Amino acid sequence: MFRLRKVAVVIRREYLSRVRTKAFWISTLAFPAVILAFAILPNYLAMRSGGSYTVALVSDDPELSNRTAVQVRERMAQQGDEGGAVVITLREEPLEADGAAQRTRLKREIADKQLSGALFVTRAGVEKGRVEYLTTNTSAWRLMGRLEGSVGAGVRRMRLEGEGVAPERIEALVRGVDVSPVKVGKDLSENQEGVMQSFFLSYILMFLLWMSVMIYGMYVMRGVLEEKSSRIVEVIVGNLSPTELMVGKIAGVGAVGLTQYLIWTLIAINLAVPGLASVVLGATAPTITPAILFFFVLFFVLGYVLYSTFYAALGAAFNSEEEAQQMQSVAGWIIGLPFVLMFPVINNPDSTLAVVFSLIPFFAPVLFFLRISVQTPPVWQTVLCIGLLLATIVAMARFAAAVYRVGILMYGKKPTVKEIIRWMRSS
């Protein structure tokens, strides 16, 4: 007989024993700062990481060389005096008759750090649409972008003037046009948000969901292992059934997770985190709608219950975390697979690949929520996903309960797969 009163006692114990610890409050308050640091600071610092570079500009066409140099200087002038400016000092030299010897000399200067790089802007390279840049650091993307833009702009201007276009008309003719994405809601509302800001929201929420399901699932397993190794569980099951203990433990730890989410939500509201993100990222931050918050909590609960039942069974079946490590890593790989599929899903959330994998129950808590954060799926897919998740949770709970009932009081050697199957059949 399943007694809710007994389960409530376990829930209360599991919940209070965790939220009363200093570790809980330290992790709860520190986590938002860590997430913001990892999500925002790299972009913030990258946009403000400049430097001074000395580049040899080699060309067999004086006009090409001059056009490129002019464009480099114009782009540096447009930077103004803001932090993180890219300062490029050009050393123009003609392409020598012995090109191989000149190339070797420049490579030696680059290797000796006398030059940051050597840019070869030749007529042949321009005709092929590709020029070479020799350097020891191919990761200096801001410098590379500045040089590529300068060469391209200089070549376009020279070609247009060669076709008889007046120099004063060139600027208007080559001016680019930005595409500004506007997200259309189900109610036909419009919300203007940048591509990177939308990706930032989807990725952060997906990562938070994945990490929470993993961490709290492992909390359940470690709690079971601690009680089992200390033999406390022998006293506990004298007052309630193993199934009641398992359900209470899962619900109690899950309540701790929901408490953290509530605290994080209050922190985000009071500190205006979206506003901070918009200032740092330089664009309007995407809006977290009530629907997204609802599905975030829903898929956390469903995903957590699905995986925590599995982790509870692991804790009951094995005697230590080292013994359960192999099966634990399997669960980690399964729930980590959505990160491999993240970009295809974000790029086309209605594709066959995105739909099929997001409906698989073990991937659904992360992948289907990712689809929702990008673009609302059809209602029938949402209903089917939740239905499949609930059915899988019931099946997993039956499996976990069978293993838990026998394994929680088993000590000694590590059980085999055949023994676990026998436990299930005898339950």
Tab-separated table of C-alpha atoms in Angstrom:
chain	number	residue	atom	x	y	z
A	1	MET	CA	0.000	0.000	0.000
A	2	PHE	CA	1.430	3.343	-1.064
A	3	ARG	CA	1.174	5.869	1.816
A	4	LEU	CA	1.410	9.546	0.872
A	5	ARG	CA	1.911	10.548	4.504
A	6	LYS	CA	5.131	8.533	4.651
A	7	VAL	CA	6.272	9.928	1.307
A	8	ALA	CA	5.667	13.476	2.553
A	9	VAL	CA	8.004	12.865	5.488
A	10	VAL	CA	10.789	11.772	3.126
A	11	ILE	CA	10.157	14.760	0.837
A	12	ARG	CA	10.380	17.147	3.773
A	13	ARG	CA	13.615	15.565	5.011
A	14	GLU	CA	15.289	15.562	1.590
A	15	TYR	CA	14.230	19.144	0.923
A	16	LEU	CA	15.187	20.701	4.242
A	17	SER	CA	18.466	18.787	4.551
A	18	ARG	CA	19.625	20.449	1.320
A	19	VAL	CA	18.186	23.972	1.388
A	20	ARG	CA	19.510	24.532	4.916
A	21	THR	CA	23.117	23.967	3.877
A	22	LYS	CA	25.593	26.730	3.034
A	23	ALA	CA	26.546	24.885	-0.145
A	24	PHE	CA	22.999	25.238	-1.484
A	25	TRP	CA	22.890	28.994	-0.994
A	26	ILE	CA	26.440	29.539	-2.247
A	27	SER	CA	25.747	27.570	-5.447
A	28	THR	CA	22.346	29.213	-5.890
A	29	LEU	CA	23.703	32.742	-5.630
A	30	ALA	CA	26.969	32.105	-7.455
A	31	PHE	CA	25.516	30.184	-10.401
A	32	PRO	CA	23.829	33.167	-12.156
A	33	ALA	CA	27.091	35.106	-11.970
A	34	VAL	CA	29.037	32.175	-13.423
A	35	ILE	CA	26.534	31.703	-16.267
A	36	LEU	CA	26.611	35.404	-17.133
A	37	ALA	CA	30.400	35.402	-16.991
A	38	PHE	CA	30.736	32.451	-19.371
A	39	ALA	CA	27.961	33.620	-21.691
A	40	ILE	CA	28.631	37.353	-21.866
A	41	LEU	CA	32.240	38.065	-20.920
A	42	PRO	CA	33.878	36.154	-23.820
A	43	ASN	CA	31.866	38.179	-26.356
A	44	TYR	CA	32.387	41.398	-24.404
A	45	LEU	CA	36.139	40.886	-24.142
A	46	ALA	CA	36.461	39.674	-27.729
A	47	MET	CA	34.894	42.862	-29.065
A	48	ARG	CA	37.285	44.906	-26.946
A	49	SER	CA	40.421	42.906	-27.560
A	50	GLY	CA	42.486	44.953	-29.939
A	51	GLY	CA	46.210	45.127	-30.476
A	52	SER	CA	48.966	46.587	-32.580
A	53	TYR	CA	50.133	44.712	-35.669
A	54	THR	CA	52.852	45.305	-38.216
A	55	VAL	CA	51.934	43.819	-41.593
A	56	ALA	CA	53.997	43.680	-44.775
A	57	LEU	CA	51.816	44.547	-47.776
A	58	VAL	CA	53.345	42.894	-50.844
A	59	SER	CA	51.925	43.608	-54.304
A	60	ASP	CA	52.907	43.576	-57.961
A	61	ASP	CA	50.468	46.426	-58.637
A	62	PRO	CA	51.126	49.826	-56.990
A	63	GLU	CA	47.487	50.834	-57.410
A	64	LEU	CA	46.247	47.664	-55.679
A	65	SER	CA	48.691	48.256	-52.846
A	66	ASN	CA	47.657	51.880	-52.487
A	67	ARG	CA	43.923	51.071	-52.561
A	68	THR	CA	44.367	48.459	-49.839
A	69	ALA	CA	46.452	50.775	-47.660
A	70	VAL	CA	43.875	53.556	-47.964
A	71	GLN	CA	41.086	51.212	-46.885
A	72	VAL	CA	43.088	49.978	-43.889
A	73	ARG	CA	43.695	53.548	-42.741
A	74	GLU	CA	40.033	54.493	-43.219
A	75	ARG	CA	38.866	51.549	-41.134
A	76	MET	CA	41.290	52.433	-38.340
A	77	ALA	CA	40.069	56.033	-38.395
A	78	GLN	CA	36.451	54.852	-38.049
A	79	GLN	CA	37.349	53.031	-34.823
A	80	GLY	CA	37.876	56.296	-33.025
A	81	ASP	CA	39.385	56.125	-29.567
A	82	GLU	CA	37.238	53.342	-28.126
A	83	GLY	CA	38.849	50.479	-26.251
A	84	GLY	CA	39.990	47.433	-28.130
A	85	ALA	CA	41.061	49.203	-31.304
A	86	VAL	CA	42.981	47.216	-33.923
A	87	VAL	CA	46.028	49.266	-34.940
A	88	ILE	CA	47.700	48.119	-38.157
A	89	THR	CA	51.039	49.460	-39.342
A	90	LEU	CA	51.580	48.622	-43.009
A	91	ARG	CA	55.003	48.166	-44.563
A	92	GLU	CA	54.417	48.346	-48.285
A	93	GLU	CA	56.914	46.666	-50.585
A	94	PRO	CA	56.759	45.530	-54.225
A	95	LEU	CA	56.760	41.899	-55.248
A	96	GLU	CA	60.367	41.094	-56.097
A	97	ALA	CA	61.555	39.227	-59.166
A	98	ASP	CA	62.773	36.402	-56.917
A	99	GLY	CA	59.429	35.855	-55.218
A	100	ALA	CA	60.532	32.672	-53.445
A	101	ALA	CA	63.462	34.410	-51.740
A	102	GLN	CA	61.272	37.324	-50.718
A	103	ARG	CA	58.667	34.934	-49.294
A	104	THR	CA	61.350	33.105	-47.281
A	105	ARG	CA	62.701	36.392	-45.910
A	106	LEU	CA	59.221	37.510	-44.838
A	107	LYS	CA	58.483	34.160	-43.206
A	108	ARG	CA	61.691	34.457	-41.215
A	109	GLU	CA	60.706	37.943	-40.032
A	110	ILE	CA	57.278	36.623	-39.063
A	111	ALA	CA	58.803	33.708	-37.156
A	112	ASP	CA	61.161	36.127	-35.359
A	113	LYS	CA	58.151	38.352	-34.398
A	114	GLN	CA	59.481	41.288	-36.414
A	115	LEU	CA	56.267	41.143	-38.433
A	116	SER	CA	52.762	40.080	-37.462
A	117	GLY	CA	52.151	38.862	-40.982
A	118	ALA	CA	52.622	39.397	-44.708
A	119	LEU	CA	49.667	40.152	-47.002
A	120	PHE	CA	50.210	39.273	-50.679
A	121	VAL	CA	47.798	41.332	-52.817
A	122	THR	CA	48.742	40.428	-56.379
A	123	ARG	CA	46.900	40.805	-59.690
A	124	ALA	CA	46.766	37.006	-60.094
A	125	GLY	CA	45.358	36.575	-56.608
A	126	VAL	CA	42.695	39.223	-57.153
A	127	GLU	CA	41.632	37.597	-60.428
A	128	LYS	CA	41.219	34.253	-58.617
A	129	GLY	CA	39.366	35.973	-55.784
A	130	ARG	CA	41.860	34.847	-53.160
A	131	VAL	CA	44.947	36.495	-51.678
A	132	GLU	CA	47.384	35.044	-49.147
A	133	TYR	CA	48.188	36.217	-45.647
A	134	LEU	CA	51.213	34.618	-43.967
A	135	THR	CA	51.193	34.670	-40.154
A	136	THR	CA	51.936	32.591	-37.073
A	137	ASN	CA	48.534	33.452	-35.571
A	138	THR	CA	45.585	32.534	-37.776
A	139	SER	CA	43.199	33.071	-34.829
A	140	ALA	CA	43.510	36.874	-34.834
A	141	TRP	CA	40.037	37.117	-36.348
A	142	ARG	CA	39.584	40.864	-35.879
A	143	LEU	CA	42.837	41.583	-37.724
A	144	MET	CA	41.954	39.067	-40.438
A	145	GLY	CA	38.528	40.632	-40.860
A	146	ARG	CA	39.999	44.091	-41.114
A	147	LEU	CA	42.500	43.034	-43.783
A	148	GLU	CA	39.926	41.037	-45.762
A	149	GLY	CA	37.469	43.935	-45.726
A	150	SER	CA	40.159	46.393	-46.789
A	151	VAL	CA	41.346	44.290	-49.728
A	152	GLY	CA	37.778	43.639	-50.883
A	153	ALA	CA	36.733	47.280	-50.674
A	154	GLY	CA	39.875	48.455	-52.447
A	155	VAL	CA	39.443	45.956	-55.291
A	156	ARG	CA	35.759	46.850	-55.756
A	157	ARG	CA	36.528	50.551	-55.971
A	158	MET	CA	39.322	49.998	-58.466
A	159	ARG	CA	37.120	47.805	-60.659
A	160	LEU	CA	34.218	50.272	-60.607
A	161	GLU	CA	36.469	53.190	-61.482
A	162	GLY	CA	37.944	51.042	-64.258
A	163	GLU	CA	34.419	50.685	-65.669
A	164	GLY	CA	33.994	54.444	-65.718
A	165	VAL	CA	31.960	54.909	-62.509
A	166	ALA	CA	32.529	58.312	-60.906
A	167	PRO	CA	34.467	58.021	-57.585
A	168	GLU	CA	31.803	60.024	-55.724
A	169	ARG	CA	29.139	57.474	-56.779
A	170	ILE	CA	31.046	54.419	-55.646
A	171	GLU	CA	30.247	54.817	-51.931
A	172	ALA	CA	26.501	54.832	-52.612
A	173	LEU	CA	26.724	51.894	-55.011
A	174	VAL	CA	28.720	49.577	-52.719
A	175	ARG	CA	26.899	50.463	-49.480
A	176	GLY	CA	25.610	47.292	-47.829
A	177	VAL	CA	22.128	46.615	-46.443
A	178	ASP	CA	21.513	44.945	-43.066
A	179	VAL	CA	18.761	42.357	-42.678
A	180	SER	CA	16.936	42.932	-39.380
A	181	PRO	CA	15.039	39.824	-38.212
A	182	VAL	CA	11.567	40.374	-36.711
A	183	LYS	CA	10.033	37.424	-34.875
A	184	VAL	CA	6.303	36.921	-35.524
A	185	GLY	CA	4.285	35.403	-32.665
A	186	LYS	CA	1.172	33.246	-32.769
A	187	ASP	CA	-0.900	36.369	-32.078
A	188	LEU	CA	0.811	38.058	-35.062
A	189	SER	CA	2.811	40.286	-32.717
A	190	GLU	CA	6.245	41.448	-33.841
A	191	ASN	CA	9.371	41.281	-31.722
A	192	GLN	CA	12.619	42.575	-33.157
A	193	GLU	CA	15.626	40.671	-31.872
A	194	GLY	CA	19.097	39.952	-33.163
A	195	VAL	CA	20.122	36.534	-34.411
A	196	MET	CA	22.860	36.177	-31.800
A	197	GLN	CA	20.544	37.344	-29.014
A	198	SER	CA	17.943	34.719	-29.956
A	199	PHE	CA	20.644	32.052	-30.084
A	200	PHE	CA	22.010	33.260	-26.755
A	201	LEU	CA	18.604	32.800	-25.090
A	202	SER	CA	17.993	29.355	-26.612
A	203	TYR	CA	21.473	28.087	-25.756
A	204	ILE	CA	21.481	29.357	-22.165
A	205	LEU	CA	18.059	27.903	-21.386
A	206	MET	CA	18.962	24.600	-23.056
A	207	PHE	CA	22.242	24.381	-21.155
A	208	LEU	CA	20.542	25.250	-17.867
A	209	LEU	CA	17.896	22.578	-18.409
A	210	TRP	CA	20.458	19.924	-19.346
A	211	MET	CA	22.736	20.707	-16.429
A	212	SER	CA	19.906	20.790	-13.886
A	213	VAL	CA	18.513	17.420	-14.962
A	214	MET	CA	21.985	15.871	-14.777
A	215	ILE	CA	23.001	17.409	-11.457
A	216	TYR	CA	19.792	16.694	-9.573
A	217	GLY	CA	19.580	13.191	-11.012
A	218	MET	CA	23.063	12.497	-9.658
A	219	TYR	CA	22.053	14.004	-6.307
A	220	VAL	CA	19.394	11.294	-6.065
A	221	MET	CA	21.901	8.564	-6.904
A	222	ARG	CA	24.469	9.815	-4.418
A	223	GLY	CA	21.836	10.137	-1.708
A	224	VAL	CA	20.785	6.530	-2.231
A	225	LEU	CA	24.410	5.354	-2.246
A	226	GLU	CA	25.199	7.244	0.975
A	227	GLU	CA	22.216	5.765	2.794
A	228	LYS	CA	23.002	2.318	1.463
A	229	SER	CA	26.717	2.396	2.343
A	230	SER	CA	26.021	3.702	5.869
A	231	ARG	CA	23.279	1.070	6.402
A	232	ILE	CA	20.835	3.845	7.384
A	233	VAL	CA	18.479	2.546	4.745
A	234	GLU	CA	17.969	-0.649	6.764
A	235	VAL	CA	16.386	1.423	9.521
A	236	ILE	CA	14.406	3.598	7.110
A	237	VAL	CA	12.743	0.729	5.239
A	238	GLY	CA	11.520	-0.625	8.550
A	239	ASN	CA	9.046	2.272	8.632
A	240	LEU	CA	8.200	2.673	4.943
A	241	SER	CA	8.472	0.705	1.722
A	242	PRO	CA	11.418	1.063	-0.687
A	243	THR	CA	9.053	2.503	-3.319
A	244	GLU	CA	7.810	5.164	-0.901
A	245	LEU	CA	11.425	5.998	-0.047
A	246	MET	CA	12.367	6.290	-3.734
A	247	VAL	CA	9.400	8.510	-4.623
A	248	GLY	CA	9.969	10.742	-1.617
A	249	LYS	CA	13.663	11.129	-2.408
A	250	ILE	CA	13.004	12.001	-6.056
A	251	ALA	CA	10.264	14.499	-5.185
A	252	GLY	CA	12.300	16.111	-2.392
A	253	VAL	CA	15.412	16.670	-4.500
A	254	GLY	CA	13.232	17.898	-7.389
A	255	ALA	CA	11.644	20.470	-5.077
A	256	VAL	CA	15.143	21.744	-4.286
A	257	GLY	CA	15.706	22.290	-8.009
A	258	LEU	CA	12.435	24.193	-8.401
A	259	THR	CA	13.384	26.354	-5.420
A	260	GLN	CA	16.634	27.295	-7.113
A	261	TYR	CA	14.774	28.201	-10.301
A	262	LEU	CA	12.416	30.430	-8.326
A	263	ILE	CA	15.341	32.223	-6.680
A	264	TRP	CA	17.115	32.656	-10.031
A	265	THR	CA	13.936	34.064	-11.578
A	266	LEU	CA	13.612	36.622	-8.791
A	267	ILE	CA	17.273	37.576	-9.185
A	268	ALA	CA	16.848	38.001	-12.946
A	269	ILE	CA	13.782	40.202	-12.478
A	270	ASN	CA	15.339	42.422	-9.832
A	271	LEU	CA	18.751	42.774	-11.458
A	272	ALA	CA	17.308	43.186	-14.964
A	273	VAL	CA	19.615	40.530	-16.434
A	274	PRO	CA	18.052	40.837	-19.928
A	275	GLY	CA	18.853	44.546	-19.844
A	276	LEU	CA	22.426	43.815	-18.827
A	277	ALA	CA	22.744	41.309	-21.650
A	278	SER	CA	21.408	43.827	-24.147
A	279	VAL	CA	23.955	46.428	-23.056
A	280	VAL	CA	26.847	44.012	-23.299
A	281	LEU	CA	25.734	42.384	-26.549
A	282	GLY	CA	24.826	45.702	-28.102
A	283	ALA	CA	21.265	44.818	-29.111
A	284	THR	CA	17.792	44.328	-27.717
A	285	ALA	CA	17.676	41.209	-25.568
A	286	PRO	CA	15.078	38.575	-26.498
A	287	THR	CA	11.965	38.343	-24.369
A	288	ILE	CA	11.366	35.313	-22.147
A	289	THR	CA	7.626	34.798	-22.494
A	290	PRO	CA	5.406	33.151	-19.843
A	291	ALA	CA	4.920	30.234	-22.258
A	292	ILE	CA	8.681	29.610	-22.434
A	293	LEU	CA	8.938	29.761	-18.642
A	294	PHE	CA	6.022	27.298	-18.325
A	295	PHE	CA	7.570	24.793	-20.732
A	296	PHE	CA	10.979	25.258	-19.116
A	297	VAL	CA	9.588	24.185	-15.730
A	298	LEU	CA	7.468	21.440	-17.327
A	299	PHE	CA	10.368	19.859	-19.201
A	300	PHE	CA	12.638	20.209	-16.183
A	301	VAL	CA	10.130	18.271	-14.070
A	302	LEU	CA	9.549	15.610	-16.749
A	303	GLY	CA	13.230	15.280	-17.607
A	304	TYR	CA	14.259	15.222	-13.987
A	305	VAL	CA	11.733	12.516	-13.050
A	306	LEU	CA	12.758	10.426	-16.077
A	307	TYR	CA	16.468	10.498	-15.342
A	308	SER	CA	16.267	10.567	-11.542
A	309	THR	CA	14.351	7.273	-11.532
A	310	PHE	CA	17.194	5.789	-13.555
A	311	TYR	CA	19.786	7.280	-11.196
A	312	ALA	CA	17.835	6.021	-8.176
A	313	ALA	CA	17.940	2.516	-9.641
A	314	LEU	CA	21.701	2.880	-10.176
A	315	GLY	CA	22.198	3.948	-6.579
A	316	ALA	CA	20.172	0.993	-5.306
A	317	ALA	CA	21.798	-1.578	-7.599
A	318	PHE	CA	25.443	-0.686	-6.926
A	319	ASN	CA	27.479	-0.210	-3.790
A	320	SER	CA	29.545	2.837	-4.721
A	321	GLU	CA	29.662	5.637	-7.261
A	322	GLU	CA	32.736	4.034	-8.831
A	323	GLU	CA	30.761	0.847	-9.557
A	324	ALA	CA	27.906	2.848	-11.075
A	325	GLN	CA	30.270	5.029	-13.135
A	326	GLN	CA	29.909	3.069	-16.388
A	327	MET	CA	26.096	3.145	-16.406
A	328	GLN	CA	26.148	6.744	-15.208
A	329	SER	CA	28.274	7.743	-18.184
A	330	VAL	CA	25.754	6.085	-20.519
A	331	ALA	CA	23.032	8.366	-19.167
A	332	GLY	CA	25.367	11.331	-19.553
A	333	TRP	CA	26.024	10.526	-23.213
A	334	ILE	CA	22.321	10.086	-23.924
A	335	ILE	CA	21.243	13.386	-22.427
A	336	GLY	CA	24.318	15.118	-23.898
A	337	LEU	CA	23.483	14.118	-27.484
A	338	PRO	CA	21.136	17.118	-27.951
A	339	PHE	CA	24.188	19.388	-27.966
A	340	VAL	CA	25.385	17.595	-31.110
A	341	LEU	CA	22.009	18.300	-32.727
A	342	MET	CA	21.690	21.834	-31.366
A	343	PHE	CA	22.660	23.766	-34.502
A	344	PRO	CA	20.531	21.731	-36.976
A	345	VAL	CA	17.534	22.141	-34.653
A	346	ILE	CA	18.036	25.889	-34.179
A	347	ASN	CA	18.590	26.374	-37.916
A	348	ASN	CA	15.454	24.450	-38.934
A	349	PRO	CA	13.243	23.413	-35.984
A	350	ASP	CA	10.589	21.946	-38.304
A	351	SER	CA	12.955	19.638	-40.206
A	352	THR	CA	12.432	15.886	-40.098
A	353	LEU	CA	15.628	15.413	-38.097
A	354	ALA	CA	14.601	18.010	-35.501
A	355	VAL	CA	11.054	16.645	-35.153
A	356	VAL	CA	12.044	12.975	-34.906
A	357	PHE	CA	14.848	13.404	-32.382
A	358	SER	CA	12.907	15.904	-30.269
A	359	LEU	CA	10.085	13.358	-29.885
A	360	ILE	CA	12.402	10.635	-28.555
A	361	PRO	CA	11.636	10.699	-24.797
A	362	PHE	CA	15.264	10.578	-23.626
A	363	PHE	CA	16.154	13.596	-25.799
A	364	ALA	CA	12.820	15.415	-25.583
A	365	PRO	CA	13.356	17.354	-22.315
A	366	VAL	CA	16.220	19.267	-23.909
A	367	LEU	CA	15.605	19.114	-27.680
A	368	PHE	CA	11.854	19.727	-27.711
A	369	PHE	CA	12.259	22.633	-25.335
A	370	LEU	CA	14.989	23.992	-27.612
A	371	ARG	CA	12.500	23.895	-30.498
A	372	ILE	CA	9.943	25.747	-28.382
A	373	SER	CA	12.449	28.460	-27.487
A	374	VAL	CA	13.205	28.999	-31.186
A	375	GLN	CA	9.796	28.515	-32.811
A	376	THR	CA	6.563	27.143	-31.340
A	377	PRO	CA	5.947	23.590	-32.685
A	378	PRO	CA	2.462	22.402	-33.757
A	379	VAL	CA	0.136	21.543	-30.873
A	380	TRP	CA	-0.110	17.880	-31.872
A	381	GLN	CA	3.665	17.498	-31.625
A	382	THR	CA	3.689	19.086	-28.162
A	383	VAL	CA	0.907	16.784	-26.961
A	384	LEU	CA	2.609	13.725	-28.509
A	385	CYS	CA	5.958	14.647	-26.946
A	386	ILE	CA	4.495	15.055	-23.456
A	387	GLY	CA	2.480	11.848	-23.866
A	388	LEU	CA	5.550	9.841	-24.900
A	389	LEU	CA	7.527	11.332	-22.035
A	390	LEU	CA	4.859	10.409	-19.485
A	391	ALA	CA	4.599	6.846	-20.850
A	392	THR	CA	8.381	6.456	-20.696
A	393	ILE	CA	8.462	7.854	-17.169
A	394	VAL	CA	5.864	5.264	-16.073
A	395	ALA	CA	7.907	2.452	-17.655
A	396	MET	CA	11.154	3.767	-16.160
A	397	ALA	CA	9.504	4.154	-12.737
A	398	ARG	CA	8.333	0.524	-12.834
A	399	PHE	CA	11.852	-0.581	-13.730
A	400	ALA	CA	13.437	1.614	-11.052
A	401	ALA	CA	10.972	0.497	-8.395
A	402	ALA	CA	11.695	-3.173	-9.148
A	403	VAL	CA	15.459	-2.625	-8.919
A	404	TYR	CA	15.100	-0.367	-5.887
A	405	ARG	CA	13.022	-2.839	-3.888
A	406	VAL	CA	15.679	-5.555	-4.135
A	407	GLY	CA	18.902	-3.627	-4.681
A	408	ILE	CA	18.530	-1.184	-1.792
A	409	LEU	CA	19.232	-3.987	0.703
A	410	MET	CA	21.796	-5.875	-1.400
A	411	TYR	CA	25.464	-5.530	-0.475
A	412	GLY	CA	28.679	-7.076	-1.690
A	413	LYS	CA	29.563	-7.720	-5.304
A	414	LYS	CA	28.419	-5.598	-8.210
A	415	PRO	CA	25.202	-7.034	-9.737
A	416	THR	CA	25.178	-8.305	-13.303
A	417	VAL	CA	22.629	-7.387	-15.959
A	418	LYS	CA	21.063	-10.855	-15.601
A	419	GLU	CA	20.620	-10.347	-11.860
A	420	ILE	CA	18.961	-6.936	-12.392
A	421	ILE	CA	16.567	-8.506	-14.935
A	422	ARG	CA	15.777	-11.253	-12.396
A	423	TRP	CA	14.998	-8.608	-9.759
A	424	MET	CA	12.523	-7.011	-12.162
A	425	ARG	CA	10.794	-10.310	-12.925
A	426	SER	CA	10.489	-11.248	-9.269
A	427	SER	CA	8.890	-7.922	-8.316
